Amino acid sequence: MGLLVKLLGAKRTLDIGVYTGYSALCIGLALPEDGRVIACDLNREWTAIAKRYWQKAGVQDKIQLHLGPAQQTLEGFLAKETGCFDFAFIDADKQNYDMYYEYCLQLIRPGGLLAIDNVLWSGAVADAAINDDDTAAIRALNRKIHADLRVEISLVPIADGLALARKI
Ligand SMILES: C[S@@+](CC[C@H](N)C(=O)[O-])C[C@H]1O[C@@H](n2cnc3c(N)ncnc32)[C@H](O)[C@@H]1O
């Protein structure tokens, strides 16, 4: 992911789902000094751990943590910064992935990149017998992205599956 951020020459980025901060750290380390990560999460305890390690790695000034539902944070940016972001990583609650995808598509510039984690969902998306809400949400989004003429895509089958969607 750091390599992708560097290849894009990204400066403005979004990390949706922070947990203990690994993805934001990878992005932050790859950004230039004036680069920024808008990091969205609602868990104060886990993101306190993240903040400790961002500090240790010296990237704390590049990462702006927004505590609260990512929907609210993204809507705030939509009001003023449509098309201003270069890169977004979506890795929060699965049932809201489609909303995050739509918001990020508006927030990133043409040529910008969306990375969506867990799109294979341990293989469950390919198993017709599994239909819980998270699986159904990811499966539906995969279908939608596959047919979406607003993006060019690649599904990278590493770990739990990473979808890359470049905004046209
Ligand atoms: C899979 S973890 C993120 C992992 C992180 N990207 C990493 O690299 O380690 C998912 C995170 O999404 C957060 N989350 C869940 N629902 C959310 C919401 N509605 N808004 C913002 N964050 C949310 C959880 O608190 C959790 O920290």
Coordinates of N, CA and C and ligand atoms in Angstrom, one line a residue:
M1 N 0.8 -1.2 0.0 CA 0.0 0.0 0.0 C 0.9 1.3 0.0
G2 N 2.0 1.2 0.7 CA 2.9 2.3 0.8 C 3.4 2.6 -0.6
L3 N 3.7 1.5 -1.4 CA 4.3 1.6 -2.7 C 3.2 2.3 -3.6
L4 N 2.0 1.9 -3.5 CA 0.9 2.5 -4.3 C 0.8 4.0 -4.0
V5 N 0.9 4.3 -2.7 CA 0.8 5.7 -2.3 C 1.9 6.5 -3.0
K6 N 3.1 5.9 -3.0 CA 4.2 6.6 -3.6 C 4.1 6.7 -5.1
L7 N 3.6 5.6 -5.7 CA 3.5 5.6 -7.2 C 2.5 6.7 -7.6
L8 N 1.4 6.9 -6.8 CA 0.4 7.9 -7.1 C 0.9 9.3 -6.9
G9 N 2.0 9.4 -6.1 CA 2.4 10.8 -5.7 C 1.4 11.4 -4.8
A10 N 0.7 10.5 -4.0 CA -0.4 11.0 -3.2 C 0.0 12.0 -2.1
K11 N -0.8 12.9 -1.8 CA -0.6 13.8 -0.7 C -1.8 13.8 0.3
R12 N -3.0 13.7 -0.3 CA -4.2 13.7 0.6 C -4.9 12.3 0.5
T13 N -5.0 11.7 1.7 CA -5.4 10.3 1.7 C -6.5 10.1 2.8
L14 N -7.2 9.0 2.7 CA -8.2 8.7 3.7 C -8.0 7.2 4.2
D15 N -8.1 7.0 5.5 CA -8.0 5.7 6.0 C -9.3 5.5 6.8
I16 N -10.1 4.6 6.3 CA -11.5 4.4 6.9 C -11.5 3.1 7.7
G17 N -11.3 3.2 9.0 CA -11.1 2.0 9.8 C -9.7 2.0 10.3
V18 N -9.4 2.5 11.5 CA -8.0 2.6 11.9 C -7.5 1.5 12.8
Y19 N -8.4 1.0 13.7 CA -8.0 0.0 14.7 C -6.7 0.4 15.4
T20 N -5.7 -0.4 15.4 CA -4.5 0.1 16.1 C -3.5 0.8 15.2
G21 N -3.9 1.2 14.0 CA -3.2 2.2 13.3 C -2.3 1.7 12.2
Y22 N -2.3 0.4 11.8 CA -1.3 -0.1 10.9 C -1.4 0.5 9.5
S23 N -2.7 0.5 9.0 CA -2.8 1.0 7.6 C -2.5 2.5 7.5
A24 N -2.9 3.3 8.5 CA -2.6 4.7 8.5 C -1.1 4.9 8.6
L25 N -0.4 4.0 9.4 CA 1.0 4.1 9.6 C 1.7 3.9 8.2
C26 N 1.3 2.8 7.5 CA 1.9 2.5 6.2 C 1.7 3.7 5.2
I27 N 0.5 4.2 5.2 CA 0.3 5.4 4.3 C 1.1 6.6 4.8
G28 N 1.1 6.8 6.1 CA 1.8 8.0 6.6 C 3.3 7.9 6.3
L29 N 3.9 6.7 6.4 CA 5.3 6.6 6.1 C 5.7 6.8 4.7
A30 N 4.7 6.5 3.8 CA 4.9 6.7 2.4 C 4.7 8.1 1.8
L31 N 4.0 8.9 2.7 CA 3.7 10.3 2.2 C 4.9 11.2 2.3
P32 N 4.9 12.3 1.5 CA 5.9 13.3 1.7 C 5.5 14.1 3.0
E33 N 6.5 15.0 3.4 CA 6.3 15.7 4.7 C 4.9 16.5 4.7
D34 N 4.5 17.0 3.6 CA 3.3 17.8 3.6 C 2.0 16.9 3.2
G35 N 2.2 15.6 3.3 CA 1.1 14.7 3.0 C 0.2 14.5 4.3
R36 N -1.1 14.1 4.0 CA -2.0 14.0 5.2 C -2.8 12.7 5.1
V37 N -3.1 12.1 6.2 CA -4.0 11.0 6.3 C -5.2 11.5 7.1
I38 N -6.4 11.4 6.6 CA -7.6 11.6 7.4 C -8.0 10.2 7.9
A39 N -7.8 9.9 9.2 CA -8.0 8.6 9.7 C -9.3 8.6 10.5
C40 N -10.2 7.7 10.1 CA -11.6 7.6 10.6 C -11.8 6.4 11.5
D41 N -12.2 6.5 12.7 CA -12.6 5.4 13.5 C -13.5 5.9 14.7
L42 N -14.2 5.0 15.3 CA -15.0 5.5 16.4 C -14.6 4.9 17.8
N43 N -13.5 4.1 17.8 CA -13.0 3.5 19.0 C -11.8 4.2 19.6
R44 N -12.1 4.9 20.8 CA -11.1 5.7 21.4 C -9.9 4.8 21.9
E45 N -10.3 3.7 22.5 CA -9.2 2.8 23.1 C -8.2 2.3 22.1
W46 N -8.8 1.7 21.0 CA -7.9 1.2 19.9 C -7.0 2.3 19.3
T47 N -7.7 3.4 19.0 CA -6.9 4.5 18.3 C -5.9 5.1 19.2
A48 N -6.1 5.0 20.6 CA -5.0 5.5 21.5 C -3.7 4.7 21.3
I49 N -3.9 3.4 21.0 CA -2.7 2.6 20.7 C -2.1 3.0 19.4
A50 N -3.0 3.3 18.4 CA -2.5 3.8 17.1 C -1.7 5.0 17.3
K51 N -2.2 6.0 18.1 CA -1.5 7.2 18.2 C -0.1 7.1 18.8
R52 N 0.0 6.1 19.8 CA 1.3 5.8 20.4 C 2.3 5.4 19.3
Y53 N 1.9 4.6 18.4 CA 2.9 4.1 17.4 C 3.1 5.1 16.3
W54 N 2.1 5.9 16.0 CA 2.3 7.0 15.0 C 3.4 7.9 15.5
Q55 N 3.3 8.2 16.8 CA 4.3 9.0 17.5 C 5.7 8.4 17.4
K56 N 5.8 7.1 17.8 CA 7.1 6.4 17.7 C 7.7 6.5 16.3
A57 N 6.8 6.3 15.3 CA 7.3 6.3 13.9 C 7.5 7.7 13.4
G58 N 7.2 8.7 14.1 CA 7.4 10.1 13.7 C 6.4 10.6 12.6
V59 N 5.3 9.9 12.5 CA 4.3 10.3 11.4 C 3.1 11.0 12.0
Q60 N 3.1 11.3 13.3 CA 1.9 11.8 14.0 C 1.4 13.1 13.4
D61 N 2.3 13.9 12.9 CA 1.9 15.2 12.3 C 1.2 15.0 10.9
K62 N 1.3 13.9 10.3 CA 0.7 13.7 9.0 C -0.7 13.0 9.2
I63 N -1.0 12.5 10.4 CA -2.2 11.7 10.5 C -3.2 12.5 11.4
Q64 N -4.4 12.8 10.8 CA -5.4 13.5 11.6 C -6.5 12.5 11.9
L65 N -6.6 12.2 13.2 CA -7.6 11.2 13.6 C -9.0 11.9 13.8
H66 N -10.0 11.3 13.2 CA -11.4 11.8 13.4 C -12.2 10.7 14.1
L67 N -12.4 10.9 15.4 CA -13.2 9.9 16.2 C -14.6 10.1 16.0
G68 N -15.3 9.1 15.6 CA -16.8 9.2 15.3 C -17.1 8.3 14.1
P69 N -18.4 8.2 13.8 CA -18.8 7.4 12.7 C -18.2 7.9 11.4
A70 N -17.5 7.1 10.6 CA -16.9 7.5 9.4 C -17.8 8.2 8.5
Q71 N -19.1 7.8 8.5 CA -20.1 8.5 7.6 C -20.1 10.0 7.9
Q72 N -20.1 10.4 9.2 CA -20.2 11.8 9.5 C -18.9 12.5 9.1
T73 N -17.8 11.9 9.3 CA -16.5 12.5 8.9 C -16.5 12.7 7.4
L74 N -16.8 11.7 6.7 CA -16.8 11.8 5.2 C -17.8 12.8 4.7
E75 N -18.9 12.9 5.3 CA -19.9 13.9 4.9 C -19.4 15.3 5.1
G76 N -18.7 15.5 6.2 CA -18.0 16.8 6.5 C -17.1 17.2 5.3
F77 N -16.3 16.2 4.9 CA -15.3 16.5 3.8 C -16.0 16.7 2.5
L78 N -17.1 16.0 2.3 CA -17.8 16.1 1.0 C -18.3 17.5 0.8
A79 N -18.7 18.1 2.0 CA -19.2 19.5 1.9 C -18.2 20.5 1.3
K80 N -16.9 20.2 1.5 CA -15.9 21.2 1.1 C -14.7 20.7 0.3
E81 N -14.5 19.4 0.2 CA -13.3 18.9 -0.5 C -13.5 17.8 -1.4
T82 N -14.6 17.9 -2.2 CA -14.9 16.9 -3.3 C -13.7 16.9 -4.3
G83 N -13.2 15.7 -4.7 CA -12.2 15.6 -5.7 C -10.8 16.0 -5.2
C84 N -10.6 16.2 -3.9 CA -9.3 16.7 -3.4 C -8.4 15.6 -2.9
F85 N -8.9 14.3 -2.9 CA -8.0 13.3 -2.3 C -7.4 12.4 -3.4
D86 N -6.3 11.8 -3.1 CA -5.6 11.0 -4.1 C -5.8 9.5 -3.8
F87 N -6.0 9.1 -2.6 CA -6.0 7.7 -2.2 C -7.0 7.5 -1.0
A88 N -7.7 6.4 -1.0 CA -8.5 6.0 0.1 C -8.4 4.5 0.4
F89 N -8.3 4.2 1.7 CA -8.4 2.7 2.0 C -9.6 2.5 2.9
I90 N -10.5 1.6 2.4 CA -11.7 1.3 3.1 C -11.6 0.0 3.8
D91 N -11.7 0.0 5.2 CA -11.5 -1.2 6.0 C -12.2 -1.0 7.3
A92 N -13.5 -0.5 7.3 CA -14.2 -0.4 8.5 C -15.4 -1.4 8.5
D93 N -16.5 -1.0 9.0 CA -17.7 -1.9 9.1 C -18.2 -2.3 7.7
K94 N -18.3 -3.6 7.5 CA -18.6 -4.1 6.1 C -19.9 -3.7 5.6
Q95 N -20.9 -3.6 6.4 CA -22.2 -3.2 5.9 C -22.3 -1.8 5.4
N96 N -21.4 -1.0 5.7 CA -21.4 0.4 5.2 C -20.4 0.6 4.1
Y97 N -19.7 -0.5 3.6 CA -18.7 -0.4 2.6 C -19.3 0.3 1.3
D98 N -20.5 0.0 1.0 CA -21.0 0.6 -0.3 C -21.1 2.1 -0.1
M99 N -21.6 2.6 1.0 CA -21.6 4.0 1.3 C -20.2 4.6 1.3
Y100 N -19.3 4.0 1.9 CA -17.9 4.5 1.9 C -17.4 4.6 0.5
Y101 N -17.7 3.5 -0.3 CA -17.2 3.5 -1.7 C -17.8 4.7 -2.5
E102 N -19.1 5.0 -2.3 CA -19.7 6.1 -3.0 C -19.1 7.4 -2.6
Y103 N -19.0 7.6 -1.3 CA -18.4 8.8 -0.8 C -17.0 9.0 -1.2
C104 N -16.2 8.0 -1.2 CA -14.8 8.1 -1.6 C -14.7 8.4 -3.1
L105 N -15.6 7.8 -3.9 CA -15.5 8.1 -5.3 C -15.7 9.6 -5.6
Q106 N -16.5 10.2 -4.7 CA -16.7 11.7 -4.9 C -15.5 12.4 -4.3
L107 N -14.9 11.9 -3.3 CA -13.8 12.6 -2.6 C -12.5 12.5 -3.3
I108 N -12.2 11.4 -4.1 CA -10.9 11.3 -4.8 C -11.0 12.0 -6.2
R109 N -9.9 12.3 -6.6 CA -9.8 13.0 -7.9 C -9.8 11.9 -9.1
P110 N -10.1 12.3 -10.3 CA -9.9 11.4 -11.4 C -8.4 10.9 -11.4
G111 N -8.2 9.6 -11.6 CA -6.9 9.0 -11.5 C -6.5 8.6 -10.1
G112 N -7.3 9.0 -9.1 CA -7.0 8.6 -7.7 C -7.4 7.1 -7.5
L113 N -7.0 6.6 -6.4 CA -7.2 5.1 -6.2 C -7.9 4.8 -4.9
L114 N -8.9 3.9 -5.0 CA -9.6 3.4 -3.9 C -9.1 1.9 -3.6
A115 N -8.7 1.6 -2.4 CA -8.3 0.3 -2.0 C -9.4 -0.2 -1.0
I116 N -9.9 -1.4 -1.3 CA -11.0 -1.9 -0.4 C -10.6 -3.3 0.1
D117 N -10.5 -3.4 1.4 CA -10.0 -4.6 2.1 C -11.1 -5.6 2.3
N118 N -10.7 -6.9 2.4 CA -11.6 -8.0 2.8 C -12.6 -8.4 1.7
V119 N -12.3 -8.1 0.5 CA -13.3 -8.4 -0.5 C -13.5 -9.9 -0.8
L120 N -12.6 -10.7 -0.3 CA -12.8 -12.2 -0.5 C -13.5 -12.7 0.8
W121 N -13.4 -12.1 1.9 CA -14.1 -12.4 3.2 C -13.9 -13.9 3.5
S122 N -12.6 -14.3 3.5 CA -12.2 -15.7 3.8 C -12.9 -16.7 2.9
G123 N -13.3 -16.2 1.7 CA -13.9 -17.1 0.7 C -15.4 -17.2 0.8
A124 N -16.0 -16.6 1.8 CA -17.4 -16.6 2.0 C -18.2 -16.0 0.8
V125 N -17.6 -15.0 0.2 CA -18.4 -14.4 -0.9 C -18.7 -15.3 -2.1
A126 N -17.8 -16.4 -2.2 CA -18.0 -17.4 -3.3 C -18.8 -18.6 -2.8
D127 N -19.3 -18.5 -1.6 CA -20.1 -19.7 -1.1 C -21.6 -19.3 -1.0
A128 N -22.4 -19.8 -1.9 CA -23.8 -19.4 -1.9 C -24.6 -19.7 -0.7
A129 N -24.0 -20.6 0.1 CA -24.7 -21.0 1.4 C -24.5 -20.0 2.5
I130 N -23.6 -19.1 2.3 CA -23.3 -18.1 3.4 C -23.9 -16.8 3.0
N131 N -24.9 -16.3 3.8 CA -25.7 -15.1 3.5 C -25.9 -14.2 4.6
D132 N -24.9 -14.2 5.6 CA -25.1 -13.2 6.7 C -24.9 -11.8 6.1
D133 N -25.2 -10.8 6.9 CA -25.3 -9.4 6.4 C -24.0 -8.9 5.9
D134 N -22.9 -9.3 6.6 CA -21.6 -8.8 6.2 C -21.2 -9.4 4.8
T135 N -21.4 -10.7 4.7 CA -21.0 -11.4 3.5 C -21.9 -10.8 2.3
A136 N -23.2 -10.7 2.6 CA -24.1 -10.2 1.5 C -23.6 -8.8 1.1
A137 N -23.2 -7.9 2.0 CA -22.8 -6.6 1.7 C -21.6 -6.6 0.8
I138 N -20.6 -7.4 1.2 CA -19.3 -7.4 0.4 C -19.6 -8.0 -1.0
R139 N -20.4 -9.1 -1.0 CA -20.7 -9.7 -2.3 C -21.4 -8.7 -3.2
A140 N -22.4 -8.0 -2.7 CA -23.1 -7.0 -3.5 C -22.2 -5.9 -4.0
L141 N -21.3 -5.5 -3.1 CA -20.3 -4.4 -3.6 C -19.4 -4.9 -4.6
N142 N -18.9 -6.2 -4.5 CA -18.0 -6.7 -5.5 C -18.7 -6.7 -6.9
R143 N -19.9 -7.2 -6.9 CA -20.7 -7.2 -8.1 C -20.8 -5.8 -8.7
K144 N -21.1 -4.9 -7.9 CA -21.3 -3.5 -8.3 C -20.0 -2.9 -8.9
I145 N -18.9 -3.1 -8.2 CA -17.6 -2.6 -8.6 C -17.2 -3.2 -10.0
H146 N -17.5 -4.5 -10.1 CA -17.1 -5.2 -11.3 C -17.7 -4.6 -12.5
A147 N -19.0 -4.1 -12.4 CA -19.7 -3.5 -13.5 C -19.6 -2.0 -13.5
D148 N -18.9 -1.4 -12.6 CA -18.9 0.1 -12.5 C -18.0 0.7 -13.5
L149 N -18.7 1.5 -14.4 CA -17.9 2.1 -15.5 C -17.2 3.4 -15.0
R150 N -17.3 3.8 -13.7 CA -16.6 4.9 -13.2 C -15.2 4.6 -12.8
V151 N -14.9 3.3 -12.7 CA -13.6 2.9 -12.2 C -13.0 1.8 -13.1
E152 N -11.6 1.7 -13.0 CA -10.9 0.5 -13.6 C -10.5 -0.3 -12.4
I153 N -10.6 -1.6 -12.4 CA -10.4 -2.4 -11.2 C -9.3 -3.5 -11.4
S154 N -8.8 -3.9 -10.2 CA -8.0 -5.1 -10.1 C -8.3 -5.7 -8.7
L155 N -8.6 -7.0 -8.7 CA -8.7 -7.7 -7.4 C -7.4 -8.4 -7.1
V156 N -6.8 -7.9 -6.0 CA -5.5 -8.5 -5.6 C -5.8 -9.6 -4.6
P157 N -5.5 -10.9 -4.9 CA -5.9 -12.0 -4.0 C -4.9 -12.2 -2.9
I158 N -4.4 -11.2 -2.3 CA -3.5 -11.3 -1.1 C -4.3 -11.2 0.1
A159 N -3.9 -11.9 1.2 CA -4.6 -11.9 2.5 C -6.0 -12.1 2.3
D160 N -6.9 -11.2 2.7 CA -8.4 -11.4 2.6 C -9.0 -10.8 1.3
G161 N -8.1 -10.5 0.4 CA -8.6 -9.9 -0.9 C -8.6 -8.4 -0.8
L162 N -7.9 -7.7 -1.7 CA -7.9 -6.3 -1.8 C -8.3 -5.8 -3.2
A163 N -9.4 -5.1 -3.2 CA -9.9 -4.5 -4.5 C -9.3 -3.2 -4.7
L164 N -8.7 -3.0 -5.9 CA -8.2 -1.7 -6.3 C -9.0 -1.1 -7.3
A165 N -9.5 0.1 -7.1 CA -10.4 0.8 -8.1 C -9.8 2.1 -8.4
R166 N -9.4 2.3 -9.7 CA -8.9 3.6 -10.1 C -10.0 4.5 -10.7
K167 N -10.2 5.6 -10.1 CA -11.3 6.5 -10.6 C -11.0 7.0 -12.0
I168 N -11.9 6.9 -13.0 CA -11.7 7.3 -14.3 C -11.9 8.8 -14.4
Ligands
LIG1 C1 -10.5 -4.1 10.4 S1 -10.4 -2.8 11.6 C2 -9.3 -1.6 10.7 C3 -7.9 -2.2 10.6 C4 -6.9 -1.1 10.2 N1 -7.2 -0.6 8.8 C5 -5.5 -1.7 10.2 O1 -4.8 -1.7 9.2 O2 -5.1 -2.3 11.2 C6 -11.9 -2.0 11.5 C7 -12.1 -0.7 12.3 O3 -13.3 -0.1 11.8 C8 -13.8 0.7 12.9 N2 -15.2 1.0 12.7 C9 -16.3 0.1 12.7 N3 -17.4 0.8 12.4 C10 -17.0 2.1 12.2 C11 -17.8 3.3 11.8 N4 -19.1 3.2 11.6 N5 -17.1 4.4 11.6 C12 -15.7 4.4 11.8 N6 -15.0 3.3 12.1 C13 -15.6 2.2 12.3 C14 -13.6 -0.3 14.1 O4 -13.6 0.5 15.3 C15 -12.2 -0.9 13.8 O5 -11.2 -0.2 14.5

